[in-house]
Amino acid sequence: MTATDGDLLRQVERARLGDPEAARLLVEALHPQVIRIVRSHLPVRAAEEDLAQDIFVKLFARLDQYQERSGVPFEHWVSRLAVRTCLDALRAERRRPE
C-alpha cells in the first residue's frame, strides 16, 4: 500500500481518536519502512518482527506527541522512533550478551 503524506496524516488523526481501522491502515502503510530500518540496524534477524512490533507499540503510545510540521513528513518521525528503538535494543543486547 502506497499512501501519500496527506493520507497518512488523516489516518494519524483518526488513530488518535481511537479508530482501529485507521491504526491498521497506518501499520500496513508503515510496515515496509519500519522493517527496512530494523533490518539495517539489527544484526540478529530472528527478532526483527518482535522489534517492529515494539516500534509500532511505541508509535501508537506516543502518537499524541507527534506534531505536524511543514515540510517534514510523518514518515521522518516514524523513522526516528524506529532508529532509536533499534539502537536501544542494540545497547540492551550488548549489556546482556547470550
mmCIF file with all atom_site columns, C-alpha atoms in Angstrom:
data_model
loop_
_atom_site.group_PDB
_atom_site.id
_atom_site.type_symbol
_atom_site.label_atom_id
_atom_site.label_alt_id
_atom_site.label_comp_id
_atom_site.label_asym_id
_atom_site.label_entity_id
_atom_site.label_seq_id
_atom_site.pdbx_PDB_ins_code
_atom_site.Cartn_x
_atom_site.Cartn_y
_atom_site.Cartn_z
_atom_site.occupancy
_atom_site.B_iso_or_equiv
_atom_site.pdbx_formal_charge
_atom_site.auth_seq_id
_atom_site.auth_comp_id
_atom_site.auth_asym_id
_atom_site.auth_atom_id
_atom_site.pdbx_PDB_model_num
ATOM 1  C CA . MET A 1 1  ? 0.000   0.000   0.000  1.00 0.00 ? 1  MET A CA 1
ATOM 2  C CA . THR A 1 2  ? 1.422   3.340   -1.023 1.00 0.00 ? 2  THR A CA 1
ATOM 3  C CA . ALA A 1 3  ? -0.003  6.246   0.904  1.00 0.00 ? 3  ALA A CA 1
ATOM 4  C CA . THR A 1 4  ? 0.582   9.928   0.431  1.00 0.00 ? 4  THR A CA 1
ATOM 5  C CA . ASP A 1 5  ? 1.592   12.055  3.376  1.00 0.00 ? 5  ASP A CA 1
ATOM 6  C CA . GLY A 1 6  ? -1.906  13.569  3.441  1.00 0.00 ? 6  GLY A CA 1
ATOM 7  C CA . ASP A 1 7  ? -3.458  10.102  3.646  1.00 0.00 ? 7  ASP A CA 1
ATOM 8  C CA . LEU A 1 8  ? -1.122  9.188   6.491  1.00 0.00 ? 8  LEU A CA 1
ATOM 9  C CA . LEU A 1 9  ? -1.941  12.368  8.391  1.00 0.00 ? 9  LEU A CA 1
ATOM 10 C CA . ARG A 1 10 ? -5.668  11.632  8.066  1.00 0.00 ? 10 ARG A CA 1
ATOM 11 C CA . GLN A 1 11 ? -5.039  8.125   9.405  1.00 0.00 ? 11 GLN A CA 1
ATOM 12 C CA . VAL A 1 12 ? -2.953  9.571   12.258 1.00 0.00 ? 12 VAL A CA 1
ATOM 13 C CA . GLU A 1 13 ? -5.811  11.854  13.279 1.00 0.00 ? 13 GLU A CA 1
ATOM 14 C CA . ARG A 1 14 ? -8.323  9.005   13.107 1.00 0.00 ? 14 ARG A CA 1
ATOM 15 C CA . ALA A 1 15 ? -5.993  6.720   15.089 1.00 0.00 ? 15 ALA A CA 1
ATOM 16 C CA . ARG A 1 16 ? -5.608  9.416   17.755 1.00 0.00 ? 16 ARG A CA 1
ATOM 17 C CA . LEU A 1 17 ? -9.386  9.291   18.126 1.00 0.00 ? 17 LEU A CA 1
ATOM 18 C CA . GLY A 1 18 ? -9.247  5.525   18.666 1.00 0.00 ? 18 GLY A CA 1
ATOM 19 C CA . ASP A 1 19 ? -10.250 4.269   15.211 1.00 0.00 ? 19 ASP A CA 1
ATOM 20 C CA . PRO A 1 20 ? -8.884  0.689   14.913 1.00 0.00 ? 20 PRO A CA 1
ATOM 21 C CA . GLU A 1 21 ? -9.240  0.694   11.116 1.00 0.00 ? 21 GLU A CA 1
ATOM 22 C CA . ALA A 1 22 ? -7.035  3.782   10.885 1.00 0.00 ? 22 ALA A CA 1
ATOM 23 C CA . ALA A 1 23 ? -4.453  2.106   13.124 1.00 0.00 ? 23 ALA A CA 1
ATOM 24 C CA . ARG A 1 24 ? -4.474  -0.967  10.881 1.00 0.00 ? 24 ARG A CA 1
ATOM 25 C CA . LEU A 1 25 ? -4.012  1.192   7.784  1.00 0.00 ? 25 LEU A CA 1
ATOM 26 C CA . LEU A 1 26 ? -1.103  3.011   9.430  1.00 0.00 ? 26 LEU A CA 1
ATOM 27 C CA . VAL A 1 27 ? 0.601   -0.279  10.261 1.00 0.00 ? 27 VAL A CA 1
ATOM 28 C CA . GLU A 1 28 ? 0.096   -1.525  6.689  1.00 0.00 ? 28 GLU A CA 1
ATOM 29 C CA . ALA A 1 29 ? 1.486   1.681   5.222  1.00 0.00 ? 29 ALA A CA 1
ATOM 30 C CA . LEU A 1 30 ? 4.476   1.971   7.562  1.00 0.00 ? 30 LEU A CA 1
ATOM 31 C CA . HIS A 1 31 ? 5.448   -1.701  7.977  1.00 0.00 ? 31 HIS A CA 1
ATOM 32 C CA . PRO A 1 32 ? 7.809   -1.852  4.947  1.00 0.00 ? 32 PRO A CA 1
ATOM 33 C CA . GLN A 1 33 ? 9.654   1.258   6.134  1.00 0.00 ? 33 GLN A CA 1
ATOM 34 C CA . VAL A 1 34 ? 9.909   0.005   9.725  1.00 0.00 ? 34 VAL A CA 1
ATOM 35 C CA . ILE A 1 35 ? 11.138  -3.466  8.687  1.00 0.00 ? 35 ILE A CA 1
ATOM 36 C CA . ARG A 1 36 ? 13.757  -1.909  6.394  1.00 0.00 ? 36 ARG A CA 1
ATOM 37 C CA . ILE A 1 37 ? 15.072  0.182   9.303  1.00 0.00 ? 37 ILE A CA 1
ATOM 38 C CA . VAL A 1 38 ? 15.038  -2.790  11.681 1.00 0.00 ? 38 VAL A CA 1
ATOM 39 C CA . ARG A 1 39 ? 16.952  -4.947  9.202  1.00 0.00 ? 39 ARG A CA 1
ATOM 40 C CA . SER A 1 40 ? 19.588  -2.280  8.674  1.00 0.00 ? 40 SER A CA 1
ATOM 41 C CA . HIS A 1 41 ? 20.153  -1.659  12.395 1.00 0.00 ? 41 HIS A CA 1
ATOM 42 C CA . LEU A 1 42 ? 19.740  -5.069  13.990 1.00 0.00 ? 42 LEU A CA 1
ATOM 43 C CA . PRO A 1 43 ? 22.342  -7.780  13.458 1.00 0.00 ? 43 PRO A CA 1
ATOM 44 C CA . VAL A 1 44 ? 20.157  -10.604 14.779 1.00 0.00 ? 44 VAL A CA 1
ATOM 45 C CA . ARG A 1 45 ? 17.395  -11.159 12.233 1.00 0.00 ? 45 ARG A CA 1
ATOM 46 C CA . ALA A 1 46 ? 15.465  -13.613 14.415 1.00 0.00 ? 46 ALA A CA 1
ATOM 47 C CA . ALA A 1 47 ? 13.912  -10.817 16.476 1.00 0.00 ? 47 ALA A CA 1
ATOM 48 C CA . GLU A 1 48 ? 13.087  -8.366  13.679 1.00 0.00 ? 48 GLU A CA 1
ATOM 49 C CA . GLU A 1 49 ? 9.307   -8.867  13.820 1.00 0.00 ? 49 GLU A CA 1
ATOM 50 C CA . ASP A 1 50 ? 9.354   -8.521  17.613 1.00 0.00 ? 50 ASP A CA 1
ATOM 51 C CA . LEU A 1 51 ? 11.305  -5.288  17.343 1.00 0.00 ? 51 LEU A CA 1
ATOM 52 C CA . ALA A 1 52 ? 8.984   -3.999  14.614 1.00 0.00 ? 52 ALA A CA 1
ATOM 53 C CA . GLN A 1 53 ? 6.046   -4.737  16.893 1.00 0.00 ? 53 GLN A CA 1
ATOM 54 C CA . ASP A 1 54 ? 7.762   -2.824  19.719 1.00 0.00 ? 54 ASP A CA 1
ATOM 55 C CA . ILE A 1 55 ? 8.205   0.123   17.356 1.00 0.00 ? 55 ILE A CA 1
ATOM 56 C CA . PHE A 1 56 ? 4.506   0.128   16.494 1.00 0.00 ? 56 PHE A CA 1
ATOM 57 C CA . VAL A 1 57 ? 3.550   -0.115  20.171 1.00 0.00 ? 57 VAL A CA 1
ATOM 58 C CA . LYS A 1 58 ? 5.722   2.938   20.875 1.00 0.00 ? 58 LYS A CA 1
ATOM 59 C CA . LEU A 1 59 ? 4.320   4.709   17.819 1.00 0.00 ? 59 LEU A CA 1
ATOM 60 C CA . PHE A 1 60 ? 0.726   4.348   18.989 1.00 0.00 ? 60 PHE A CA 1
ATOM 61 C CA . ALA A 1 61 ? 1.603   5.145   22.599 1.00 0.00 ? 61 ALA A CA 1
ATOM 62 C CA . ARG A 1 62 ? 3.308   8.380   21.514 1.00 0.00 ? 62 ARG A CA 1
ATOM 63 C CA . LEU A 1 63 ? 1.034   9.319   18.631 1.00 0.00 ? 63 LEU A CA 1
ATOM 64 C CA . ASP A 1 64 ? -0.364  12.243  20.598 1.00 0.00 ? 64 ASP A CA 1
ATOM 65 C CA . GLN A 1 65 ? 3.183   13.678  20.816 1.00 0.00 ? 65 GLN A CA 1
ATOM 66 C CA . TYR A 1 66 ? 3.500   13.939  17.032 1.00 0.00 ? 66 TYR A CA 1
ATOM 67 C CA . GLN A 1 67 ? 3.124   17.470  15.750 1.00 0.00 ? 67 GLN A CA 1
ATOM 68 C CA . GLU A 1 68 ? 2.802   18.133  12.060 1.00 0.00 ? 68 GLU A CA 1
ATOM 69 C CA . ARG A 1 69 ? 5.459   20.483  10.691 1.00 0.00 ? 69 ARG A CA 1
ATOM 70 C CA . SER A 1 70 ? 5.511   21.931  7.227  1.00 0.00 ? 70 SER A CA 1
ATOM 71 C CA . GLY A 1 71 ? 7.994   20.172  5.001  1.00 0.00 ? 71 GLY A CA 1
ATOM 72 C CA . VAL A 1 72 ? 8.624   17.302  7.430  1.00 0.00 ? 72 VAL A CA 1
ATOM 73 C CA . PRO A 1 73 ? 6.712   14.133  6.518  1.00 0.00 ? 73 PRO A CA 1
ATOM 74 C CA . PHE A 1 74 ? 5.187   11.872  9.160  1.00 0.00 ? 74 PHE A CA 1
ATOM 75 C CA . GLU A 1 75 ? 7.485   9.089   7.948  1.00 0.00 ? 75 GLU A CA 1
ATOM 76 C CA . HIS A 1 76 ? 10.508  11.021  9.286  1.00 0.00 ? 76 HIS A CA 1
ATOM 77 C CA . TRP A 1 77 ? 9.034   10.962  12.774 1.00 0.00 ? 77 TRP A CA 1
ATOM 78 C CA . VAL A 1 78 ? 8.388   7.227   12.429 1.00 0.00 ? 78 VAL A CA 1
ATOM 79 C CA . SER A 1 79 ? 11.933  6.641   11.118 1.00 0.00 ? 79 SER A CA 1
ATOM 80 C CA . ARG A 1 80 ? 13.462  8.475   14.040 1.00 0.00 ? 80 ARG A CA 1
ATOM 81 C CA . LEU A 1 81 ? 11.379  6.490   16.510 1.00 0.00 ? 81 LEU A CA 1
ATOM 82 C CA . ALA A 1 82 ? 12.337  3.235   14.750 1.00 0.00 ? 82 ALA A CA 1
ATOM 83 C CA . VAL A 1 83 ? 16.060  4.010   14.703 1.00 0.00 ? 83 VAL A CA 1
ATOM 84 C CA . ARG A 1 84 ? 16.072  4.992   18.381 1.00 0.00 ? 84 ARG A CA 1
ATOM 85 C CA . THR A 1 85 ? 14.221  1.812   19.309 1.00 0.00 ? 85 THR A CA 1
ATOM 86 C CA . CYS A 1 86 ? 16.731  -0.270  17.334 1.00 0.00 ? 86 CYS A CA 1
ATOM 87 C CA . LEU A 1 87 ? 19.686  1.467   18.959 1.00 0.00 ? 87 LEU A CA 1
ATOM 88 C CA . ASP A 1 88 ? 18.142  0.895   22.395 1.00 0.00 ? 88 ASP A CA 1
ATOM 89 C CA . ALA A 1 89 ? 17.772  -2.811  21.538 1.00 0.00 ? 89 ALA A CA 1
ATOM 90 C CA . LEU A 1 90 ? 21.399  -2.985  20.409 1.00 0.00 ? 90 LEU A CA 1
ATOM 91 C CA . ARG A 1 91 ? 22.558  -1.344  23.648 1.00 0.00 ? 91 ARG A CA 1
ATOM 92 C CA . ALA A 1 92 ? 20.476  -3.780  25.676 1.00 0.00 ? 92 ALA A CA 1
ATOM 93 C CA . GLU A 1 93 ? 21.913  -6.684  23.692 1.00 0.00 ? 93 GLU A CA 1
ATOM 94 C CA . ARG A 1 94 ? 25.471  -5.517  24.443 1.00 0.00 ? 94 ARG A CA 1
ATOM 95 C CA . ARG A 1 95 ? 24.698  -5.273  28.157 1.00 0.00 ? 95 ARG A CA 1
ATOM 96 C CA . ARG A 1 96 ? 23.309  -8.813  28.238 1.00 0.00 ? 96 ARG A CA 1
ATOM 97 C CA . PRO A 1 97 ? 25.161  -10.966 25.706 1.00 0.00 ? 97 PRO A CA 1
ATOM 98 C CA . GLU A 1 98 ? 23.948  -14.552 25.331 1.00 0.00 ? 98 GLU A CA 1
#
